[in-house]
C-alpha positions as a Python dict, from the first residue, in 0.01 Angstrom:
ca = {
    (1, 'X'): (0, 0, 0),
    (2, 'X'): (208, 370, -116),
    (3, 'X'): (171, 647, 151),
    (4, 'X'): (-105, 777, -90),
    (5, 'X'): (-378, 580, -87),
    (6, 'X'): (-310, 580, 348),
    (7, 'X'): (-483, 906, 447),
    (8, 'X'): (-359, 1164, 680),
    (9, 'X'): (-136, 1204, 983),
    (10, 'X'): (95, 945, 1106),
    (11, 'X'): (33, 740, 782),
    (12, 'X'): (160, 979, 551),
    (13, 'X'): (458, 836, 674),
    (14, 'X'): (304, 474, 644),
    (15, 'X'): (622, 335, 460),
    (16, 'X'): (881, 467, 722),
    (17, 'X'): (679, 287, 982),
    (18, 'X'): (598, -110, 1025),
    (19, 'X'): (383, -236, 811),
    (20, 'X'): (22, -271, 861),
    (21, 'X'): (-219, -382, 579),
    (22, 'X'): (-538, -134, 521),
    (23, 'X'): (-784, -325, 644),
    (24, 'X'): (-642, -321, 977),
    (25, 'X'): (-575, 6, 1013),
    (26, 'X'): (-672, 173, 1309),
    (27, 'X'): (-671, 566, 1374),
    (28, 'X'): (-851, 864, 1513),
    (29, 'X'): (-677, 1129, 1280),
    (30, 'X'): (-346, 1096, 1511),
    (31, 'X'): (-47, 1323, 1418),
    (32, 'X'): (-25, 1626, 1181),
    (33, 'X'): (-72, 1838, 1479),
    (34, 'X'): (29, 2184, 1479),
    (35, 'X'): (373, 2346, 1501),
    (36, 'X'): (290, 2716, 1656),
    (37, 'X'): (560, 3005, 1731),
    (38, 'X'): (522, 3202, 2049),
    (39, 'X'): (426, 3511, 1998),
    (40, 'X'): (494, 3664, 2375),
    (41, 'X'): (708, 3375, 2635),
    (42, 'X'): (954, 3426, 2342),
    (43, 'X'): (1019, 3765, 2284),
    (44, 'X'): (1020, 3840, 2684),
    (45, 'X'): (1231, 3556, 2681),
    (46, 'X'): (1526, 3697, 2417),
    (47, 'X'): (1442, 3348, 2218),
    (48, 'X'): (1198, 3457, 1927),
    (49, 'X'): (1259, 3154, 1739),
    (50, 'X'): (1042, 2942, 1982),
    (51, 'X'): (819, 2689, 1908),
    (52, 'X'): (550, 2484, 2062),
    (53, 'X'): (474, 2108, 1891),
    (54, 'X'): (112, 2104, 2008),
    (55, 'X'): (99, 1736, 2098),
    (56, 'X'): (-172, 1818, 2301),
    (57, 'X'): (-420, 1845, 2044),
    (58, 'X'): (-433, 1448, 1928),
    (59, 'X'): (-759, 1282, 1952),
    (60, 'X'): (-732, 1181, 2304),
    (61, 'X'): (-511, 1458, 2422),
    (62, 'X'): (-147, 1340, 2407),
    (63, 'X'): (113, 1249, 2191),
    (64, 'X'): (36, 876, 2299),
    (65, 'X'): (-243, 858, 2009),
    (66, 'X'): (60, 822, 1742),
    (67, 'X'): (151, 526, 1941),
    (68, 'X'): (-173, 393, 1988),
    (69, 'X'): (-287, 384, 1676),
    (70, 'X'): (33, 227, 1522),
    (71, 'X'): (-15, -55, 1833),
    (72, 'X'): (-361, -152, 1787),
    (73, 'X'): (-375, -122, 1404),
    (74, 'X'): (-44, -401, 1477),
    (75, 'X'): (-240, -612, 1654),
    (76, 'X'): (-511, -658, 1451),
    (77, 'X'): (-252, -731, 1189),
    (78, 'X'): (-123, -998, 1437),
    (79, 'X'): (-467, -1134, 1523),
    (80, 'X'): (-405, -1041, 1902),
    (81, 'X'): (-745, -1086, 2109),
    (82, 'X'): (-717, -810, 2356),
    (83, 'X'): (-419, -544, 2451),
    (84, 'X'): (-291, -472, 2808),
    (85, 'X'): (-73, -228, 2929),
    (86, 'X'): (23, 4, 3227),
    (87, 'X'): (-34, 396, 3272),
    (88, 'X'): (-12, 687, 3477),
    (89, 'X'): (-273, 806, 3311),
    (90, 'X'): (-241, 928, 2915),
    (91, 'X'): (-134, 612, 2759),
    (92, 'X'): (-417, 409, 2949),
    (93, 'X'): (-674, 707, 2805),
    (94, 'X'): (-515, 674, 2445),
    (95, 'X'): (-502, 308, 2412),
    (96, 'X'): (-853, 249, 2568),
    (97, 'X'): (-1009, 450, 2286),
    (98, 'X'): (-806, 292, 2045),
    (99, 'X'): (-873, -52, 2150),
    (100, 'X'): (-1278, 50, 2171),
    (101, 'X'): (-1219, 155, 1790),
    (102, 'X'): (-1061, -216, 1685),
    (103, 'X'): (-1281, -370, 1896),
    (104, 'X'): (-1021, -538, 2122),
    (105, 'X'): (-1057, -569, 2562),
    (106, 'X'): (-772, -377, 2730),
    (107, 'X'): (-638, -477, 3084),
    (108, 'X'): (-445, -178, 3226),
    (109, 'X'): (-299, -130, 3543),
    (110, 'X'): (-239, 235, 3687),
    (111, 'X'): (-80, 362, 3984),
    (112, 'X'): (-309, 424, 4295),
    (113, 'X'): (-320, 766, 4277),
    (114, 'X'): (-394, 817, 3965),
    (115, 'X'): (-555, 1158, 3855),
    (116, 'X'): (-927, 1093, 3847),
    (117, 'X'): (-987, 1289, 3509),
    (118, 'X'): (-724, 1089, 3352),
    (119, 'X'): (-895, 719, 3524),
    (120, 'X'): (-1255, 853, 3371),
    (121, 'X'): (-1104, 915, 3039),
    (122, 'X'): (-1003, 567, 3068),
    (123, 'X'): (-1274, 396, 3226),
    (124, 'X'): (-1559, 549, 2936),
    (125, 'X'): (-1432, 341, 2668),
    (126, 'X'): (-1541, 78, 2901),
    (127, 'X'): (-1125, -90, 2976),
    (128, 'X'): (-1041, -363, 3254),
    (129, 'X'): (-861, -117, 3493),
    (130, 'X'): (-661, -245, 3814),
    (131, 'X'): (-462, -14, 4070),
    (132, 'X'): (-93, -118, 4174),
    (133, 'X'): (-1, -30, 4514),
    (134, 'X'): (340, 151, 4490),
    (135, 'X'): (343, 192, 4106),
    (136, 'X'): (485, 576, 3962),
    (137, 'X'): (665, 593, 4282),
    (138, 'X'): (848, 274, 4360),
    (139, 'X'): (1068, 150, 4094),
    (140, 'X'): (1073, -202, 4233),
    (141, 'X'): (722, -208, 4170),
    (142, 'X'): (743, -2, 3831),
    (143, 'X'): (974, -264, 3678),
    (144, 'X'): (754, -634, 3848),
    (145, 'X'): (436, -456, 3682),
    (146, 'X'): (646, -419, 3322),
    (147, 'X'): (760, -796, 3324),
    (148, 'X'): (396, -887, 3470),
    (149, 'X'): (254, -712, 3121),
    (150, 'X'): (505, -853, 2936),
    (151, 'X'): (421, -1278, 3051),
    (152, 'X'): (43, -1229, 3040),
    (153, 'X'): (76, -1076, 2648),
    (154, 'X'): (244, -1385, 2595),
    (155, 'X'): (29, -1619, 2739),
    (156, 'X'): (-258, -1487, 2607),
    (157, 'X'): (-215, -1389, 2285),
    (158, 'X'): (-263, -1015, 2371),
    (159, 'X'): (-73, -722, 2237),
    (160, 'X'): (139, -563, 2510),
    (161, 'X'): (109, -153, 2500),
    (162, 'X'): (390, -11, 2755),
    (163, 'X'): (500, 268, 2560),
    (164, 'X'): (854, 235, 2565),
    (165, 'X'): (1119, 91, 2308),
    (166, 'X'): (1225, -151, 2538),
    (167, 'X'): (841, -327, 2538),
    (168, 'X'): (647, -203, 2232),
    (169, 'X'): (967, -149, 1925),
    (170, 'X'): (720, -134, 1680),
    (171, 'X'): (453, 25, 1825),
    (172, 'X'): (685, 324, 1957),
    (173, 'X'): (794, 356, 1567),
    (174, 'X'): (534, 599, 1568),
    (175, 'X'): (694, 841, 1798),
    (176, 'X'): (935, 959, 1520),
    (177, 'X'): (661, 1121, 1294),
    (178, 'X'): (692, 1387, 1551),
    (179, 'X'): (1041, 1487, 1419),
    (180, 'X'): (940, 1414, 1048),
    (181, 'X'): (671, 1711, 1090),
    (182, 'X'): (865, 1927, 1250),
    (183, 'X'): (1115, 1880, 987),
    (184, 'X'): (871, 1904, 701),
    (185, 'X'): (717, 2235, 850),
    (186, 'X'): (1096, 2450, 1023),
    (187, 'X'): (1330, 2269, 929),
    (188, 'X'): (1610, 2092, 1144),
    (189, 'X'): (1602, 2294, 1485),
    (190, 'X'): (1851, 2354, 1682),
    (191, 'X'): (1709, 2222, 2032),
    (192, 'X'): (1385, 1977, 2159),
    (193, 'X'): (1327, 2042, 2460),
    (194, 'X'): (1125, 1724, 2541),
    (195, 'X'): (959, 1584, 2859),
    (196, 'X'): (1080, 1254, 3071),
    (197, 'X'): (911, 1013, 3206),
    (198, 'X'): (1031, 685, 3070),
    (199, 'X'): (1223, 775, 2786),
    (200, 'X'): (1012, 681, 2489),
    (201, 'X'): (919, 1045, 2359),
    (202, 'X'): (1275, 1156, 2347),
    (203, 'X'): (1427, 857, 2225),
    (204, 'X'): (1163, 864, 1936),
    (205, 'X'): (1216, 1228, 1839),
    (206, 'X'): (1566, 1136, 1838),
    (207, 'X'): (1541, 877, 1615),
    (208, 'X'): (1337, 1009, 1398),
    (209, 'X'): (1603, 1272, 1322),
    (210, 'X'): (1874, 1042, 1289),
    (211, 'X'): (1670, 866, 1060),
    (212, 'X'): (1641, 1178, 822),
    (213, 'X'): (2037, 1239, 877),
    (214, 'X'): (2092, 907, 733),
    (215, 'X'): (1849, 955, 456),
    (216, 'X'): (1979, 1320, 347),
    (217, 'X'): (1656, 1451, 454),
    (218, 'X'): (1852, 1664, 743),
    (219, 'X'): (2166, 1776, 763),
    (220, 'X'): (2238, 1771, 1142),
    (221, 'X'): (2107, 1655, 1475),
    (222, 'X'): (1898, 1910, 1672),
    (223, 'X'): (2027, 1910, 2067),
    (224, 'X'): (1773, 1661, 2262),
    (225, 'X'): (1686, 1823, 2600),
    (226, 'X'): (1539, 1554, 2880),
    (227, 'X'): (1369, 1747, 3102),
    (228, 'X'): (1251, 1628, 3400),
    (229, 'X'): (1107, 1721, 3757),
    (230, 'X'): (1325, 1742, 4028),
    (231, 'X'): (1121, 1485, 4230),
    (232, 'X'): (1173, 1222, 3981),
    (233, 'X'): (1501, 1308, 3813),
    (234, 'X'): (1669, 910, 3856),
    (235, 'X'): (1781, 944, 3479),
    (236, 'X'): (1915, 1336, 3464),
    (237, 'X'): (2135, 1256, 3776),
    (238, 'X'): (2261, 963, 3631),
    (239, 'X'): (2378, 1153, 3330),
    (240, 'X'): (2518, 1436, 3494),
    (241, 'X'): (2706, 1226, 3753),
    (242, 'X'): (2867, 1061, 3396),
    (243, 'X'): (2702, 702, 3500),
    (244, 'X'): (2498, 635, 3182),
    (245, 'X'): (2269, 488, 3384),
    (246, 'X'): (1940, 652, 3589),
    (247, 'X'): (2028, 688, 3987),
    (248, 'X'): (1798, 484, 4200),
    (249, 'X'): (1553, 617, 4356),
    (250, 'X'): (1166, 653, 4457),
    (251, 'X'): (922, 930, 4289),
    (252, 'X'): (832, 1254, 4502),
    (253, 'X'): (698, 1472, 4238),
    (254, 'X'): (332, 1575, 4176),
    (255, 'X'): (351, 1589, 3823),
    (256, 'X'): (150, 1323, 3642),
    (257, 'X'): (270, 1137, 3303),
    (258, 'X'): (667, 1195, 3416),
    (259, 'X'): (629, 986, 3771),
    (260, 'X'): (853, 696, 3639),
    (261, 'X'): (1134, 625, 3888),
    (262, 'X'): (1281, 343, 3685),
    (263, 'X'): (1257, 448, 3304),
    (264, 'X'): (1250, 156, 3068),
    (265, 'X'): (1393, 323, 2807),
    (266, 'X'): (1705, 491, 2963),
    (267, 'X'): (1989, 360, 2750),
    (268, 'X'): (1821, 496, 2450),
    (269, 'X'): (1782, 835, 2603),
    (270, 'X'): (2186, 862, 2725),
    (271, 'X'): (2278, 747, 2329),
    (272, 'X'): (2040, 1032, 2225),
    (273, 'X'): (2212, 1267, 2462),
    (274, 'X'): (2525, 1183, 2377),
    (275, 'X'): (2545, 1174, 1976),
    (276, 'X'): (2247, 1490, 1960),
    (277, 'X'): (2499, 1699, 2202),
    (278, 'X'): (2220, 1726, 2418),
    (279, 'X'): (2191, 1712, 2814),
    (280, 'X'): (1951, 1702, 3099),
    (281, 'X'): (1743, 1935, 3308),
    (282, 'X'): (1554, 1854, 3617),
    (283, 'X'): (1303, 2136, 3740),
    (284, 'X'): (1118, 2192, 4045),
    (285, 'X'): (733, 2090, 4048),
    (286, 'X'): (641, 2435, 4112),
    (287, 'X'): (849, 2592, 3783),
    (288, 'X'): (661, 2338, 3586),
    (289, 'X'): (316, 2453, 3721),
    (290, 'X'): (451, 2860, 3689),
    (291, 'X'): (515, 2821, 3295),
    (292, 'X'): (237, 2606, 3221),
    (293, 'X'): (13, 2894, 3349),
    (294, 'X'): (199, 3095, 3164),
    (295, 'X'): (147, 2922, 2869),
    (296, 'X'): (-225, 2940, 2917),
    (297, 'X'): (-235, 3305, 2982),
    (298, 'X'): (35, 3419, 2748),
    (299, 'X'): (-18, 3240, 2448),
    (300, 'X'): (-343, 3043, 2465),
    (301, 'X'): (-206, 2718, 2509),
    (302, 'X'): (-401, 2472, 2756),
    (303, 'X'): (-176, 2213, 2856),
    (304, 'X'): (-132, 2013, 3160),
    (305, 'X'): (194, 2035, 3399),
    (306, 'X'): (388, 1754, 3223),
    (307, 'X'): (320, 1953, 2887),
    (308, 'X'): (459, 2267, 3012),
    (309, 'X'): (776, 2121, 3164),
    (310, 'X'): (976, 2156, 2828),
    (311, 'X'): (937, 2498, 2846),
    (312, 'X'): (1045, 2510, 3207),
    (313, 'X'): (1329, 2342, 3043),
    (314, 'X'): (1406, 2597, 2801),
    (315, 'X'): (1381, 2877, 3038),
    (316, 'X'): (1649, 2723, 3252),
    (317, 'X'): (1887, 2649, 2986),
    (318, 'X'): (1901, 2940, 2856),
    (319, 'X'): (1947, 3124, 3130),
    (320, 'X'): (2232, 2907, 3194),
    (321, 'X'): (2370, 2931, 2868),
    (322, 'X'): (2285, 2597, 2704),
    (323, 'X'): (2135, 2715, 2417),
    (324, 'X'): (2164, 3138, 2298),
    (325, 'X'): (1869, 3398, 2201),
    (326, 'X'): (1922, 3286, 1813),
    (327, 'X'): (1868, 2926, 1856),
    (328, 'X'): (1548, 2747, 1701),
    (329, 'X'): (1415, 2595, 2012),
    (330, 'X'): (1097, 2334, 1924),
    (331, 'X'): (960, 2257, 2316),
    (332, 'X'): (723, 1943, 2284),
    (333, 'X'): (383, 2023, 2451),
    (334, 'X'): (281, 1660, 2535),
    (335, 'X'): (-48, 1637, 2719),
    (336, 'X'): (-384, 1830, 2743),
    (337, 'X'): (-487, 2081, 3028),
    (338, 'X'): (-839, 1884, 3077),
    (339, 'X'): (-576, 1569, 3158),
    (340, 'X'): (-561, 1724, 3520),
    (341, 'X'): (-832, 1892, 3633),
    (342, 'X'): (-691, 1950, 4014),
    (343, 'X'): (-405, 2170, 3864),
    (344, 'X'): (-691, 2381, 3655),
    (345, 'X'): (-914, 2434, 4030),
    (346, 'X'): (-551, 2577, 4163),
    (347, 'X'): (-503, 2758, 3879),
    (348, 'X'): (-856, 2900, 3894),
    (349, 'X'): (-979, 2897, 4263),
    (350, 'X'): (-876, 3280, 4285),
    (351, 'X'): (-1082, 3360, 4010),
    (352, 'X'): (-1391, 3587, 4072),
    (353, 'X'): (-1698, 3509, 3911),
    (354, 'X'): (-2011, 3720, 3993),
    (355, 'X'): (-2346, 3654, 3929),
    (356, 'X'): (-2529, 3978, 3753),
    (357, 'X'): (-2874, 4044, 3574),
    (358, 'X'): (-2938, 4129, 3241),
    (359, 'X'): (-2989, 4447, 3354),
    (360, 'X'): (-2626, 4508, 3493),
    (361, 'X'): (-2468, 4476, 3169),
}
């Protein structure tokens, strides 16, 4: 099947991803989303050649639907009977609607504290959903839930949906249309500022540009930024402390969708790092939540914190000096504001809203 006669988004790209026949295609109109400049965090900045990738706006609200529809649209070329997966909250909403469109069960298991917006958005398209005690904040339990996912796909027959490299290859494939568009639309950049949870995102973009190095599509790497919070910054400390590996430790940050104390997909994010030039930033919780009500009130953007850590990122390299006022800077926006609805009552709560009559217009 060419590119063609596949329709829009991701599958423009169809025949630099796996192949999938078209009668088991799945998709929501994933990908193709748009690439928007700042027109005011910028220029206060001293960076006017900032971007935001506006991942945010996929079907179900997160850059996850690229990967979802490339996984389920897989396993109905496999003749898989159900999917399962983990989630701390996006991936579980994304593959749940994806699955409902192929017609497949999904199991998922989420951690225990899991945003209720993000569980609803999971639990409408009717999925099996189980709470983990300790999962997103104990990395013992992080990794036991993985290789649980992992043995019951086999035995089953099911299609497993982590989405990381290191338990969905194909699936994650997907991730890399991110860089094609942002090549097709500005160009190679000259930073990503991208955020961290367990890898998968920035070793994707990565790739993807490596990819269209090797091809002649691009003539250079953009720097790869991993930004992460503070709270949950095991694979940033290992990289700064020259170990190539993330330091262990437990999850104390708030921020949903980046909680993942033991990151499946490290070892592809230190080879990103190291051949993009790239490096790490970790950022408090509360920077994160400054800049992504920034980003609402500045340039219209609704995103929720784990979106708006990028640009946390950005801020704090460049006032450090990691990237300069005439770089290209491309921050990835990865999740929806309506993902967490707790952070949008803080952000509001101080709002006044009187009631008036016609008459007092």
């Amino acid at each position: 099947m060419s590119m063609n006669n596949r329709g829009s988004g991701i599958w423009l790209y169809a025949e630099r991803l796996p192949h999938v026949s078209e009668q088991h295609l799945v998709t929501l109109g994933e990908g193709r989303v748009p690439l928007v400049r700042s027109w005011r965090i910028g220029e206060k900045l001293g960076l006017p050649n900032l971007y935001f990738k506006l991942e945010s706006l996929n079907p179900t609200g997160s850059y996850k639907d690229r990967i979802s529809a490339l996984a389920l649209s897989l396993a109905r070329e496999q003749g898989k009977t159900a999917c399962i997966g983990t989630t701390s909250g996006n991936a579980g909403a994304s593959v749940a609607a994806y699955a409902a469109r192929a017609g497949l069960p999904y199991h998922v298991y989420v951690q225990e504290n899991i945003i209720q917006s993000k569980l609803e958005q999971i639990l409408v398209h009717h999925a099996h959903v189980y709470k983990v005690e300790g999962m997103g904040f104990n990395s013992q339990v992080g990794q036991q839930v993985f290789e649980n996912v992992r043995t019951k796909a086999a035995a089953n027959n099911w299609e497993a949906v982590i989405t990381a490299f290191a338990y969905a290859p194909q699936a994650m494939e997907a991730v890399k249309t991110i860089s094609f568009e942002i090549q097709e639309e500005l160009g190679t950049p000259d930073a990503v500022f991208v955020p961290v949870g367990g890898g998968g995102l920035l070793a994707g973009i990565h790739s993807g540009f490596s990819d269209m190095l090797v091809s002649g599509q691009a003539s250079r790497l953009p720097k790869i930024a991993a930004c992460q919070s503070s709270g949950c910054a095991n694979l940033v400390r290992g990289w700064e402390q020259g170990l190539n590996k993330p330091v262990p430790g437990d999850s104390t940050s708030l921020i949903s969708g980046i909680q993942v104390p033991n990151p499946p997909d490290a070892d592809l994010v230190f080879s990103a790092l190291r051949e993009s030039g790239g490096f790490g930033t970790a950022l408090q919780d509360e920077a994160t939540w400054h800049w992504q009500e920034l980003l609402a009130v500045e340039e219209g953007i609704f995103c929720e914190p784990a979106g708006a850590i990028g640009l946390a990122g950005a801020v704090q390299a460049l006032q450090e000096g990691r990237i300069s006022g005439n770089d290209t800077v491309v921050v990835i926006i990865s999740g929806a504001g309506y993902k967490d609805v707790h952070r949008t009552k803080v952000m509001t709560e101080h709002a006044h809203v009187p009631i008036i009559s016609a008459n007092e217009m």
